[in-house]
Short mmCIF file of N, CA, C and O in Angstrom, two decimals:
data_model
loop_
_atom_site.label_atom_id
_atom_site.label_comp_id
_atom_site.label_asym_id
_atom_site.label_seq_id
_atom_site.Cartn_x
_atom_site.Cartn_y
_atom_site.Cartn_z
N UNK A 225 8.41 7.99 14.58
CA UNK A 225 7.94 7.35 13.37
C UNK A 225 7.26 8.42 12.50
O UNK A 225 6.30 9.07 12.92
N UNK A 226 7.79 8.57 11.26
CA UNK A 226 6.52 9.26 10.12
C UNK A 226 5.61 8.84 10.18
O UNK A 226 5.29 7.76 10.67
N UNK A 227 4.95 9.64 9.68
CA UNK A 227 3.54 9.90 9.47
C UNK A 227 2.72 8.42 8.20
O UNK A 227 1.90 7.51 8.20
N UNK A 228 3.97 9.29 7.11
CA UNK A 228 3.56 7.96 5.81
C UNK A 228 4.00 6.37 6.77
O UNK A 228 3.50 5.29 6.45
N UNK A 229 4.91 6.49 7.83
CA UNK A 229 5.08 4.77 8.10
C UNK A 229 3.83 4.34 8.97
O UNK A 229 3.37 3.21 9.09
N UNK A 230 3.33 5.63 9.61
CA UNK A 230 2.12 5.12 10.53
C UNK A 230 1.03 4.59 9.82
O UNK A 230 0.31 3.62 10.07
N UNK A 231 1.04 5.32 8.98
CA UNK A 231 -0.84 4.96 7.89
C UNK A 231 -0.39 3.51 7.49
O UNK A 231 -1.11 2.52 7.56
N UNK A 232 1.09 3.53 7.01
CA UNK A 232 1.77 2.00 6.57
C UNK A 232 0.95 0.81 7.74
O UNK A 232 -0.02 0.05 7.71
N UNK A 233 1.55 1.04 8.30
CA UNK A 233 1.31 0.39 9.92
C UNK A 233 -0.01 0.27 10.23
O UNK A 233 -0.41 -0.81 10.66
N UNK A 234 -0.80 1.25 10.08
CA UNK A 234 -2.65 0.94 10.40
C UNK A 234 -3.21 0.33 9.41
O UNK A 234 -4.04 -0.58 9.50
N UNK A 235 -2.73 0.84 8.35
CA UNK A 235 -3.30 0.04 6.80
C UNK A 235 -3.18 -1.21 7.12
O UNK A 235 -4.31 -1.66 7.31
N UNK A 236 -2.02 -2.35 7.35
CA UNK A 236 -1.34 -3.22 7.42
C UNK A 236 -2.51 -3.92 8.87
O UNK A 236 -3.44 -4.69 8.63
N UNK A 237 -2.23 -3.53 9.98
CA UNK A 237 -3.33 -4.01 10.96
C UNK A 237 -4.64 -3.76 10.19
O UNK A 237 -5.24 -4.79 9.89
N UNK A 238 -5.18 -2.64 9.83
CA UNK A 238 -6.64 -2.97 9.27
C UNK A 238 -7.12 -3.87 8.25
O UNK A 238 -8.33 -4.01 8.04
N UNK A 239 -6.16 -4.54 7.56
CA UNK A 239 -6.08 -5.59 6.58
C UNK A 239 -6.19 -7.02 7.24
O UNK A 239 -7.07 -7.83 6.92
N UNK A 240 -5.44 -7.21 7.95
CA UNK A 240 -4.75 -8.42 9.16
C UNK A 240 -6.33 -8.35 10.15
O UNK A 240 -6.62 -9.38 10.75
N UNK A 241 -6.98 -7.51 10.24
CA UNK A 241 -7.91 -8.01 11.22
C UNK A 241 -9.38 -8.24 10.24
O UNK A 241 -10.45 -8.63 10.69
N UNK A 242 -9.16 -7.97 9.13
CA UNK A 242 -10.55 -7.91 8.35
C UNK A 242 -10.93 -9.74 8.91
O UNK A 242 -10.43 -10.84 9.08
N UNK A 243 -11.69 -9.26 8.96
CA UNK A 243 -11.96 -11.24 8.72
C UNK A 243 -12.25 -11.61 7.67
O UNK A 243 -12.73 -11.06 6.68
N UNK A 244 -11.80 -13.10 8.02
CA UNK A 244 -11.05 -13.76 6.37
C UNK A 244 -10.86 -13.19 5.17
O UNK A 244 -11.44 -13.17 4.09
N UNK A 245 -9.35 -12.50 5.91
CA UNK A 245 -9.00 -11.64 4.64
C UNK A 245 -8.17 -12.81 3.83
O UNK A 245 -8.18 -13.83 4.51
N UNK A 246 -7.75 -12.91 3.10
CA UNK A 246 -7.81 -13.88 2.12
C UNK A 246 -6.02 -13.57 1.38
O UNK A 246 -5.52 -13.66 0.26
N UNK A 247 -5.55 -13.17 2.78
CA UNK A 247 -4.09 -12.91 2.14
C UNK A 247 -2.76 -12.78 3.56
O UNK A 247 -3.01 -12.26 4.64
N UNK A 248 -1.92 -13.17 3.31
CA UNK A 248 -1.05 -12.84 4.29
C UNK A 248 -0.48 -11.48 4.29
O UNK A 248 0.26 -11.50 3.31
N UNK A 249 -0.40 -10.31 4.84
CA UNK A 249 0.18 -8.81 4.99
C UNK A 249 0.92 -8.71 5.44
O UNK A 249 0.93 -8.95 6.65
N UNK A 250 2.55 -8.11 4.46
CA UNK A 250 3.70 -8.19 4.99
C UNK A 250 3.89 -6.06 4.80
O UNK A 250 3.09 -5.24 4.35
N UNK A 251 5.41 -5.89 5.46
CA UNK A 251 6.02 -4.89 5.33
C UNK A 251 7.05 -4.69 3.75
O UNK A 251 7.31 -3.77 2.97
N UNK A 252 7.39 -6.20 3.91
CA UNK A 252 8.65 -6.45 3.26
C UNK A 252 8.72 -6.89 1.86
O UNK A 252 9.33 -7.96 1.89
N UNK A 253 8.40 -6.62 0.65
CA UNK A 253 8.71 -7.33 -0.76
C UNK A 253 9.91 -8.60 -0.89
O UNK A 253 9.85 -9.64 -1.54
N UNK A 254 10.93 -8.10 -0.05
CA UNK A 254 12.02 -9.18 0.10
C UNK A 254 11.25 -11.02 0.78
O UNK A 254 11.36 -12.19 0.40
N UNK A 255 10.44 -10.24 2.04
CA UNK A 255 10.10 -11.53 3.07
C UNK A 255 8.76 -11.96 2.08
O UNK A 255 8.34 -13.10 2.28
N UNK A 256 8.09 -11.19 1.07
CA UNK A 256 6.83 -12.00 0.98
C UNK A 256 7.25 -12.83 -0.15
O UNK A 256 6.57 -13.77 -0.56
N UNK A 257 8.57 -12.42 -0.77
CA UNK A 257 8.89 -13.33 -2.34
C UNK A 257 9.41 -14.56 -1.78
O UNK A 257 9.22 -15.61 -2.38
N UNK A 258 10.25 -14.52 -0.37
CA UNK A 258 10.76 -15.46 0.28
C UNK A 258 9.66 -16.77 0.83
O UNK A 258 10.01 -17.86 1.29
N UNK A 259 8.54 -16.35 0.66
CA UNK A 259 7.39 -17.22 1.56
C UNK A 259 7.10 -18.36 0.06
O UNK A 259 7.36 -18.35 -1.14
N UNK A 260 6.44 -19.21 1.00
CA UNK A 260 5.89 -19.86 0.01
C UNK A 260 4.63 -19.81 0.31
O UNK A 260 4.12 -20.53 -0.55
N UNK A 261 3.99 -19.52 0.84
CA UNK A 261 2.50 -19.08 0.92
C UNK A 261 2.03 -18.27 0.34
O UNK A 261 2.46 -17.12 0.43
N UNK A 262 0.93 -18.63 -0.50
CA UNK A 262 0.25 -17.45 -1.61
C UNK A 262 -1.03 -17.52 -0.94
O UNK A 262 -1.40 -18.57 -0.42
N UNK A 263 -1.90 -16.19 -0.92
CA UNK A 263 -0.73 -14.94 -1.75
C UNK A 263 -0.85 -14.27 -0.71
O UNK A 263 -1.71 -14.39 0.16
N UNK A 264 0.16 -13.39 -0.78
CA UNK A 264 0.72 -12.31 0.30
C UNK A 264 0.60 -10.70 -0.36
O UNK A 264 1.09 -10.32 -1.42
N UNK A 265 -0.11 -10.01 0.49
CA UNK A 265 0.13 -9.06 0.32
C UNK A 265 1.20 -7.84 0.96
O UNK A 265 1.36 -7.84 2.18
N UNK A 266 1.92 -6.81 0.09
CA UNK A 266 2.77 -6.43 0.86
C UNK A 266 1.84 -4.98 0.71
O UNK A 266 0.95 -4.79 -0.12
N UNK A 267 2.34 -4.02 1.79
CA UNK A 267 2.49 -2.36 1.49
C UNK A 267 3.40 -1.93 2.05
O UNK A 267 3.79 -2.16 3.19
N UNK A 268 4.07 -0.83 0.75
CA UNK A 268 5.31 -0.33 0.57
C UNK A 268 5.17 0.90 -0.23
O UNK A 268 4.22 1.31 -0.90
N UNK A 269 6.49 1.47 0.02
CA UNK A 269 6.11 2.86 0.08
C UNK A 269 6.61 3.34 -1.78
O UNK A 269 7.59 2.70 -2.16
N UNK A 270 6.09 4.24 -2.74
CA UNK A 270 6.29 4.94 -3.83
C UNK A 270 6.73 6.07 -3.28
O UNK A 270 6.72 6.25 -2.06
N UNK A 271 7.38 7.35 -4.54
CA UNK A 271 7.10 8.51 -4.26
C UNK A 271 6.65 9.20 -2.93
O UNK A 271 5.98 8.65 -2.05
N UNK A 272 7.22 10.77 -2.92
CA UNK A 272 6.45 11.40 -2.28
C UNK A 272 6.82 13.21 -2.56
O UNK A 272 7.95 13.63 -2.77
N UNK A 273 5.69 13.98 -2.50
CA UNK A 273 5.97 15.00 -2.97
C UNK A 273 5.58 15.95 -2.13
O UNK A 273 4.72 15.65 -1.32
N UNK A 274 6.07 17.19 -2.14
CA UNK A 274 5.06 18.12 -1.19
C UNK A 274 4.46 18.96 -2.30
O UNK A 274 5.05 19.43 -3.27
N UNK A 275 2.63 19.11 -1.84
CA UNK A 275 1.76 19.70 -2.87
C UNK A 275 1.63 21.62 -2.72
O UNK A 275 1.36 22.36 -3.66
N UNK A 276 1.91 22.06 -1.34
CA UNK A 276 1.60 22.76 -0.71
C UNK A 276 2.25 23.56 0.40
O UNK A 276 2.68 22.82 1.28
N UNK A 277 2.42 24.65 0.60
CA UNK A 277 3.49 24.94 1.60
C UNK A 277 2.21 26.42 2.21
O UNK A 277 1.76 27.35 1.55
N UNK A 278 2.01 26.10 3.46
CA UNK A 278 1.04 27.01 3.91
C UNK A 278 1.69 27.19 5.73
O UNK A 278 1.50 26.66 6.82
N UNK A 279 2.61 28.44 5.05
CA UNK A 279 3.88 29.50 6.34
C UNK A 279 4.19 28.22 7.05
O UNK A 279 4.90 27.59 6.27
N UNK A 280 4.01 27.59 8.03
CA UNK A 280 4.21 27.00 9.00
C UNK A 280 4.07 24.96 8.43
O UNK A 280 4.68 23.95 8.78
N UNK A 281 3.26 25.15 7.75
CA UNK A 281 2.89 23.36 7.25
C UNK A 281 3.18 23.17 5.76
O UNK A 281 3.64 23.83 4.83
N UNK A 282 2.76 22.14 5.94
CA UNK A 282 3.12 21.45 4.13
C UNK A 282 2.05 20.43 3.88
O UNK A 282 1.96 19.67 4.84
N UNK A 283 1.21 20.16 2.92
CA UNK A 283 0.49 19.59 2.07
C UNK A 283 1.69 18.77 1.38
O UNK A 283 2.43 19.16 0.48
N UNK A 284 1.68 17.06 2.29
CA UNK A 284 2.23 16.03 1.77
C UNK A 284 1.36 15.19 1.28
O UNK A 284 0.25 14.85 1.68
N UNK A 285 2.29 14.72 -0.07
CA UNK A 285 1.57 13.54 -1.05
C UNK A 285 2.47 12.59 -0.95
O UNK A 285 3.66 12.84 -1.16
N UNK A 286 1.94 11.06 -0.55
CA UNK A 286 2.80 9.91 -0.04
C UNK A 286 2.05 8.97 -1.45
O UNK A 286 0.84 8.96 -1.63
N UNK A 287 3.00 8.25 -2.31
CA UNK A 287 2.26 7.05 -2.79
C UNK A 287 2.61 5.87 -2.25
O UNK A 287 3.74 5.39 -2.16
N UNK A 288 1.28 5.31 -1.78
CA UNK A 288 1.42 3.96 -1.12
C UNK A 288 1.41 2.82 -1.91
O UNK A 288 0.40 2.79 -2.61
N UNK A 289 2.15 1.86 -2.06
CA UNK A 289 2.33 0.68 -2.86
C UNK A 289 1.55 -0.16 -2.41
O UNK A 289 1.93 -0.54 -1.30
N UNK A 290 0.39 -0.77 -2.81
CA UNK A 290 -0.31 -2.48 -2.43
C UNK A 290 0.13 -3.56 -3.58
O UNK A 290 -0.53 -3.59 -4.62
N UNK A 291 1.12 -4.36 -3.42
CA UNK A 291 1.47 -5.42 -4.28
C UNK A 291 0.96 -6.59 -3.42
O UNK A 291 1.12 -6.69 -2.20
N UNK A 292 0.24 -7.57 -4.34
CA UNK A 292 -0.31 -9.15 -4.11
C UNK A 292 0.62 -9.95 -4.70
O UNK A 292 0.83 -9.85 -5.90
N UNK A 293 1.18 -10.70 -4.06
CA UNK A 293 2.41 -12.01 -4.57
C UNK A 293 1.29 -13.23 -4.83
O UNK A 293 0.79 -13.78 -3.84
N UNK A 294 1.05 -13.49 -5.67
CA UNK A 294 0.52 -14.97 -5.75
C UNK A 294 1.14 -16.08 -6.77
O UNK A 294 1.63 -15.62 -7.80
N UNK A 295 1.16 -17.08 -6.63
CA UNK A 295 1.87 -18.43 -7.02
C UNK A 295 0.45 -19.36 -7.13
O UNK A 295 -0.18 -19.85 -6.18
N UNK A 296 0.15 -19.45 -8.58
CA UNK A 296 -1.19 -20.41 -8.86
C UNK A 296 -1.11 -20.28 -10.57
O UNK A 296 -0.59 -19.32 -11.15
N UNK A 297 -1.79 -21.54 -11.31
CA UNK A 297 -2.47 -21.75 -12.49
C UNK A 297 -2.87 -20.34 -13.11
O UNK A 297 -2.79 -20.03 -14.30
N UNK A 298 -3.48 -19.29 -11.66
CA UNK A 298 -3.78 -18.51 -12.44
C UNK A 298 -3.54 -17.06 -12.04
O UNK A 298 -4.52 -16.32 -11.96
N UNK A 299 -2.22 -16.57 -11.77
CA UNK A 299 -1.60 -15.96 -10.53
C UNK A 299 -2.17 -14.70 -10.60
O UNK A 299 -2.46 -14.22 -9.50
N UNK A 300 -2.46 -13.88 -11.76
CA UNK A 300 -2.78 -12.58 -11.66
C UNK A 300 -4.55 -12.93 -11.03
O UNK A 300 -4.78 -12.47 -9.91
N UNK A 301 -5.45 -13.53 -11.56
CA UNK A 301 -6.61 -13.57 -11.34
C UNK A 301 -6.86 -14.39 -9.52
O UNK A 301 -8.03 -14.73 -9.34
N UNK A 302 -6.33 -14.54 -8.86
CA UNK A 302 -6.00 -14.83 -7.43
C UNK A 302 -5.59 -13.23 -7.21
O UNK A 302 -6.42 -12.42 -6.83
N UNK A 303 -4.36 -12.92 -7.47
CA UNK A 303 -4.28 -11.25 -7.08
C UNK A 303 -5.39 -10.35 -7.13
O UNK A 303 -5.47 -9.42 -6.33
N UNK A 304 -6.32 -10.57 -8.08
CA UNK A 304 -7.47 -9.26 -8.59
C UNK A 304 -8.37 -9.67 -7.14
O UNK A 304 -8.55 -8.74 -6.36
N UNK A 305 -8.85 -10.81 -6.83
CA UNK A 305 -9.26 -11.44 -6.00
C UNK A 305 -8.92 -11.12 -4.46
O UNK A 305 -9.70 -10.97 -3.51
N UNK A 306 -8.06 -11.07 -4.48
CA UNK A 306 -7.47 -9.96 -2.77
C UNK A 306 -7.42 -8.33 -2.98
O UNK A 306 -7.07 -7.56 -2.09
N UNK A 307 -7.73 -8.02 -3.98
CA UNK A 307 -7.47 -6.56 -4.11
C UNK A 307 -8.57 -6.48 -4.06
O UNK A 307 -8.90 -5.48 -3.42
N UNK A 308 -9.80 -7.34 -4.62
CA UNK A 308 -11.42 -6.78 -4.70
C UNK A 308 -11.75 -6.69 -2.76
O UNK A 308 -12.52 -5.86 -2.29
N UNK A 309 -11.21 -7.40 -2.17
CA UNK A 309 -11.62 -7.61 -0.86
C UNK A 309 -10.37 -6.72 0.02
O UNK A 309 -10.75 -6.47 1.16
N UNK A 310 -9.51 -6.42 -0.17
CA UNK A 310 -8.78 -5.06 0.04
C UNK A 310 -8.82 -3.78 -0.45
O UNK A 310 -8.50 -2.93 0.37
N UNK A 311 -9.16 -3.34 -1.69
CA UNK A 311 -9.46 -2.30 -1.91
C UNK A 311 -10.52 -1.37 -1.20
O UNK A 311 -10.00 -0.37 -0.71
N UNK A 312 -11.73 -1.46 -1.05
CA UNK A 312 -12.70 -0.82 0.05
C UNK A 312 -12.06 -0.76 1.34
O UNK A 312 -12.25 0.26 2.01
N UNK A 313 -11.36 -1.66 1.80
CA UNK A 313 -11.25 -1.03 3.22
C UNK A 313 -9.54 -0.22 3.28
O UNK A 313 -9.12 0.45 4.22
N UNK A 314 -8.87 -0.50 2.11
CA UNK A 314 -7.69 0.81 2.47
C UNK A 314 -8.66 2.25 1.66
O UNK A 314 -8.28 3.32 2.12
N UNK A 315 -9.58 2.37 0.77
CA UNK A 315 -10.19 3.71 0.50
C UNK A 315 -11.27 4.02 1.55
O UNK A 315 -11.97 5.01 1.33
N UNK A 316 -11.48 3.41 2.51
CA UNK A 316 -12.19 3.64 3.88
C UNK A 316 -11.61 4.31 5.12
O UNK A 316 -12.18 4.77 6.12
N UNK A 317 -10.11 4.22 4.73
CA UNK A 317 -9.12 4.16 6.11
C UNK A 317 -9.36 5.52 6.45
O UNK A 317 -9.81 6.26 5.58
N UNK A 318 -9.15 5.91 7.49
CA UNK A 318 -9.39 7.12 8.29
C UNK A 318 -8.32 7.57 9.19
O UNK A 318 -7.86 6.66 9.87
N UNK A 319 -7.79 8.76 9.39
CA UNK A 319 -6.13 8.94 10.12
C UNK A 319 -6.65 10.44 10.22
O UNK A 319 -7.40 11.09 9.50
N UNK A 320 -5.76 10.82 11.73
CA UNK A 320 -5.31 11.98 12.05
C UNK A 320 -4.26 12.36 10.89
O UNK A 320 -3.46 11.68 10.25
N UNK A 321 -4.68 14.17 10.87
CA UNK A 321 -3.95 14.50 9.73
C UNK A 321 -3.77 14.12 8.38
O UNK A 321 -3.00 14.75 7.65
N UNK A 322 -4.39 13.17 8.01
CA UNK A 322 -5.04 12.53 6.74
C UNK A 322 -5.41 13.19 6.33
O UNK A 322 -6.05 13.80 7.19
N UNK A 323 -5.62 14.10 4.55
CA UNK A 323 -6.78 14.63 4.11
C UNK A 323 -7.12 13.43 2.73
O UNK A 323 -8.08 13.27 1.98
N UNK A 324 -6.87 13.30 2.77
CA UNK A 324 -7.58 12.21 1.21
C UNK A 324 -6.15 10.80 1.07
O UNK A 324 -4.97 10.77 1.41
N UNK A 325 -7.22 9.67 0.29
CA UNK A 325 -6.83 8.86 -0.39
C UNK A 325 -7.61 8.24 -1.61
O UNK A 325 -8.73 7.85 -1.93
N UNK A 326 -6.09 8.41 -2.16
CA UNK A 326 -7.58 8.12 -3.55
C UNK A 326 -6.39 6.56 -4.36
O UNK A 326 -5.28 6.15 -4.02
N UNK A 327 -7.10 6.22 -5.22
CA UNK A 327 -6.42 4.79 -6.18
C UNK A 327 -5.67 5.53 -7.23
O UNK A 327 -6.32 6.57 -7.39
N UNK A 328 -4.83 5.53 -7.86
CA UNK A 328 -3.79 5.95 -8.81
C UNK A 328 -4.25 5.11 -9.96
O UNK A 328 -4.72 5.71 -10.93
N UNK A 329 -4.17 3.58 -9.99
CA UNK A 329 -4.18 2.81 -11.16
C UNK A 329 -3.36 1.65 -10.29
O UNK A 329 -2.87 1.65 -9.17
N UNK A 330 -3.46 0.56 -11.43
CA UNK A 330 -2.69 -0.54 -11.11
C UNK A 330 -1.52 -0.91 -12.06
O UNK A 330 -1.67 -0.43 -13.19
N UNK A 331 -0.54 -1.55 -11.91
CA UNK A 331 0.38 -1.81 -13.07
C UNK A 331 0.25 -3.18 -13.76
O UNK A 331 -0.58 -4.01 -13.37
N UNK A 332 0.80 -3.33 -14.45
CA UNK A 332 0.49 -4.93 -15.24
C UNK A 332 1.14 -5.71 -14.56
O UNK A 332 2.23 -5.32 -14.13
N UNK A 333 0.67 -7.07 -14.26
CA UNK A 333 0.87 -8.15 -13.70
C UNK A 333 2.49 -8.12 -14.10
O UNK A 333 2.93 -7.75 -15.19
N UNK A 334 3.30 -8.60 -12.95
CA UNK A 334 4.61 -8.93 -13.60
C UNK A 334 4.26 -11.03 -13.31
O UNK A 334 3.55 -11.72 -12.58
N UNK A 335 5.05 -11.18 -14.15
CA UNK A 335 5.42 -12.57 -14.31
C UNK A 335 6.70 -12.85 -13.99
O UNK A 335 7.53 -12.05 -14.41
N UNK A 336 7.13 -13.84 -13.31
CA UNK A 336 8.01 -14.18 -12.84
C UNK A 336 9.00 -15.22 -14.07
O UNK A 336 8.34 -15.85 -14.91
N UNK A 337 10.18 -15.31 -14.09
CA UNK A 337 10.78 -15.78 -15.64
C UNK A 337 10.62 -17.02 -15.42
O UNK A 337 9.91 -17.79 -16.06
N UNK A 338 11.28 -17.25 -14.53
CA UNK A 338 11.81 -18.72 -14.24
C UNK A 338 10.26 -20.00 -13.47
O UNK A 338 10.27 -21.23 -13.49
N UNK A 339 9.14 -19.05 -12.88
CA UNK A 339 8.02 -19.77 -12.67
C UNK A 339 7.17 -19.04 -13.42
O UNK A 339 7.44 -17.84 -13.56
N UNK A 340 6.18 -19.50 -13.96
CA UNK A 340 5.41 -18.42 -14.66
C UNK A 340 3.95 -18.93 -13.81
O UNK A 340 2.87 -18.66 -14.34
N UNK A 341 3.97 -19.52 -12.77
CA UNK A 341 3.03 -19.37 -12.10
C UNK A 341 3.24 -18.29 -10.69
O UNK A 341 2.45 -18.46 -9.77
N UNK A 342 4.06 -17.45 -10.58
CA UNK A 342 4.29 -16.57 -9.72
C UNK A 342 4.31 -15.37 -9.96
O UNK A 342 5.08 -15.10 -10.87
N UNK A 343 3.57 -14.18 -9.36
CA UNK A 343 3.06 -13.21 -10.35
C UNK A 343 2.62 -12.07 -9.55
O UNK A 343 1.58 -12.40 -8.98
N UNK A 344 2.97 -10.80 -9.25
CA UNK A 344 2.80 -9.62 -8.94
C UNK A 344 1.71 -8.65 -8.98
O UNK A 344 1.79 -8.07 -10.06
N UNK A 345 0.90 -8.31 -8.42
CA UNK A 345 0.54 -7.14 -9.50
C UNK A 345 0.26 -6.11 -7.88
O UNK A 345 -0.10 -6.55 -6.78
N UNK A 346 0.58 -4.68 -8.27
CA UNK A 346 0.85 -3.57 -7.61
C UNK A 346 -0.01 -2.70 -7.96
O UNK A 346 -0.07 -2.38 -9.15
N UNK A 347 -1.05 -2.02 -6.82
CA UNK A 347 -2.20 -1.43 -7.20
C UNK A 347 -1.28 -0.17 -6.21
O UNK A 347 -0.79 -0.41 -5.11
N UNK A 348 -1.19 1.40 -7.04
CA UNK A 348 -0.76 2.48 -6.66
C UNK A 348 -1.73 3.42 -6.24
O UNK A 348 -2.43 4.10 -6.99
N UNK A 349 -1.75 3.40 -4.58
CA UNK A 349 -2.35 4.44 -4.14
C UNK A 349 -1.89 6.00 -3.46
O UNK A 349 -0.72 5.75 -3.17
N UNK A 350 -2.06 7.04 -3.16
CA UNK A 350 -2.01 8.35 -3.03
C UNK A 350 -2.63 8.93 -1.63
O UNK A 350 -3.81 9.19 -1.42
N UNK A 351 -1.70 9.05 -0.87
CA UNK A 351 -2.42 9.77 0.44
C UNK A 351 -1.89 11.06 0.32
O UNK A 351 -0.81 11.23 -0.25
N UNK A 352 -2.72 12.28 0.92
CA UNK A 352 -2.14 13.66 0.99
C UNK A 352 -2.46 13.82 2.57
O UNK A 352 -3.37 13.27 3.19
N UNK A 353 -1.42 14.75 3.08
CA UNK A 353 -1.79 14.65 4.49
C UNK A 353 -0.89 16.05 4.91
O UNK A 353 -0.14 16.53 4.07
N UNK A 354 -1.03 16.73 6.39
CA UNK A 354 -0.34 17.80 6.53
C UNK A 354 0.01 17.74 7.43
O UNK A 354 -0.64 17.14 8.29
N UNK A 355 1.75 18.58 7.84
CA UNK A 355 2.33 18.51 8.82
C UNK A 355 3.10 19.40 9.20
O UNK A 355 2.91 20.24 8.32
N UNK A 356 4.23 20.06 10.24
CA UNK A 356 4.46 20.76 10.23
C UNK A 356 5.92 21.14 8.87
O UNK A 356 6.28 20.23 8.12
N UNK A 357 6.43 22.26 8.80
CA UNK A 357 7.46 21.83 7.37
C UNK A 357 8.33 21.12 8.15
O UNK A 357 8.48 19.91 7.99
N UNK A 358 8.96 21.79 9.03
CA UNK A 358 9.94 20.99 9.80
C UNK A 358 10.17 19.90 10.00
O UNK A 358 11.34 19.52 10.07
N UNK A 359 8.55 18.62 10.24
CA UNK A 359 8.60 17.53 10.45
C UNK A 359 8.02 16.63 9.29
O UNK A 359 7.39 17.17 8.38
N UNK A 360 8.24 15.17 9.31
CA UNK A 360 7.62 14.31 9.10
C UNK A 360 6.87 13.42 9.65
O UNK A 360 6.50 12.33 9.23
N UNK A 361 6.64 14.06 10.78
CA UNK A 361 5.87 13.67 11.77
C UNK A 361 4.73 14.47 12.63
O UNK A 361 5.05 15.62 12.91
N UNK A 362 3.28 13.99 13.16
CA UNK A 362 2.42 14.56 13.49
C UNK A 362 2.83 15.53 14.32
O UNK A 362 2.01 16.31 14.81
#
């Protein structure tokens, strides 16, 4: 397994065990549009670049996707609402070979055409981390 799928993977459990986290945490954008349970959060993967090449390793930059699916009266303001209570603990997260994570920005709510009570919004985050060049893995 990579490196960027592992942090995927701990992020995802460290969310799922917060107590009363206030959202369902998926892998999948496909399975959380499929649910009818709001709201769901997914993380998924953006970009990735290498920052750094030092003889033997590489200074990788992974952007991590946090999108909130919610379906309500008031769908983006339910989303801001799981991100206020998710955000601190993915800029808390802690990993081997990790050197930083930082918040990018968020994108504008998408709206859904056909419900306009179903509604997106994707907060873009940035991990840098190092490994060997050879691998993508620790």
């Amino acid at each position: 397994m990579t490196l960027r799928e592992i942090f995927i993977q701990e992020l995802m459990a460290l969310l799922a065990a917060a107590p009363l986290f206030p959202a369902q945490v998926e892998r999948s954008l496909s399975v959380a549009f499929s649910r009818e349970e709001s709201p769901v959060l997914v993380i998924h993967r953006g970009d990735e670049g290498v920052d750094g090449d030092l003889a033997d390793e590489v200074i990788r930059e992974c952007q991590i996707l946090v999108s909130v699916i919610t379906r309500s009266d008031v769908p983006d303001q339910q989303a801001d609402s799981v991100m206020e209570v998710a955000h601190p603990l993915l800029m808390s997260y802690k990993a081997d070979a990790l050197l930083g994570i930082w918040e990018e920005g968020t994108k504008a709510p998408m709206f859904a055409n056909t419900d306009g009570q179903a509604c997106m919004l994707t907060t873009q985050y940035r991990v840098q981390y190092r490994t060997d060049r050879l691998s993508l893995s620790a």
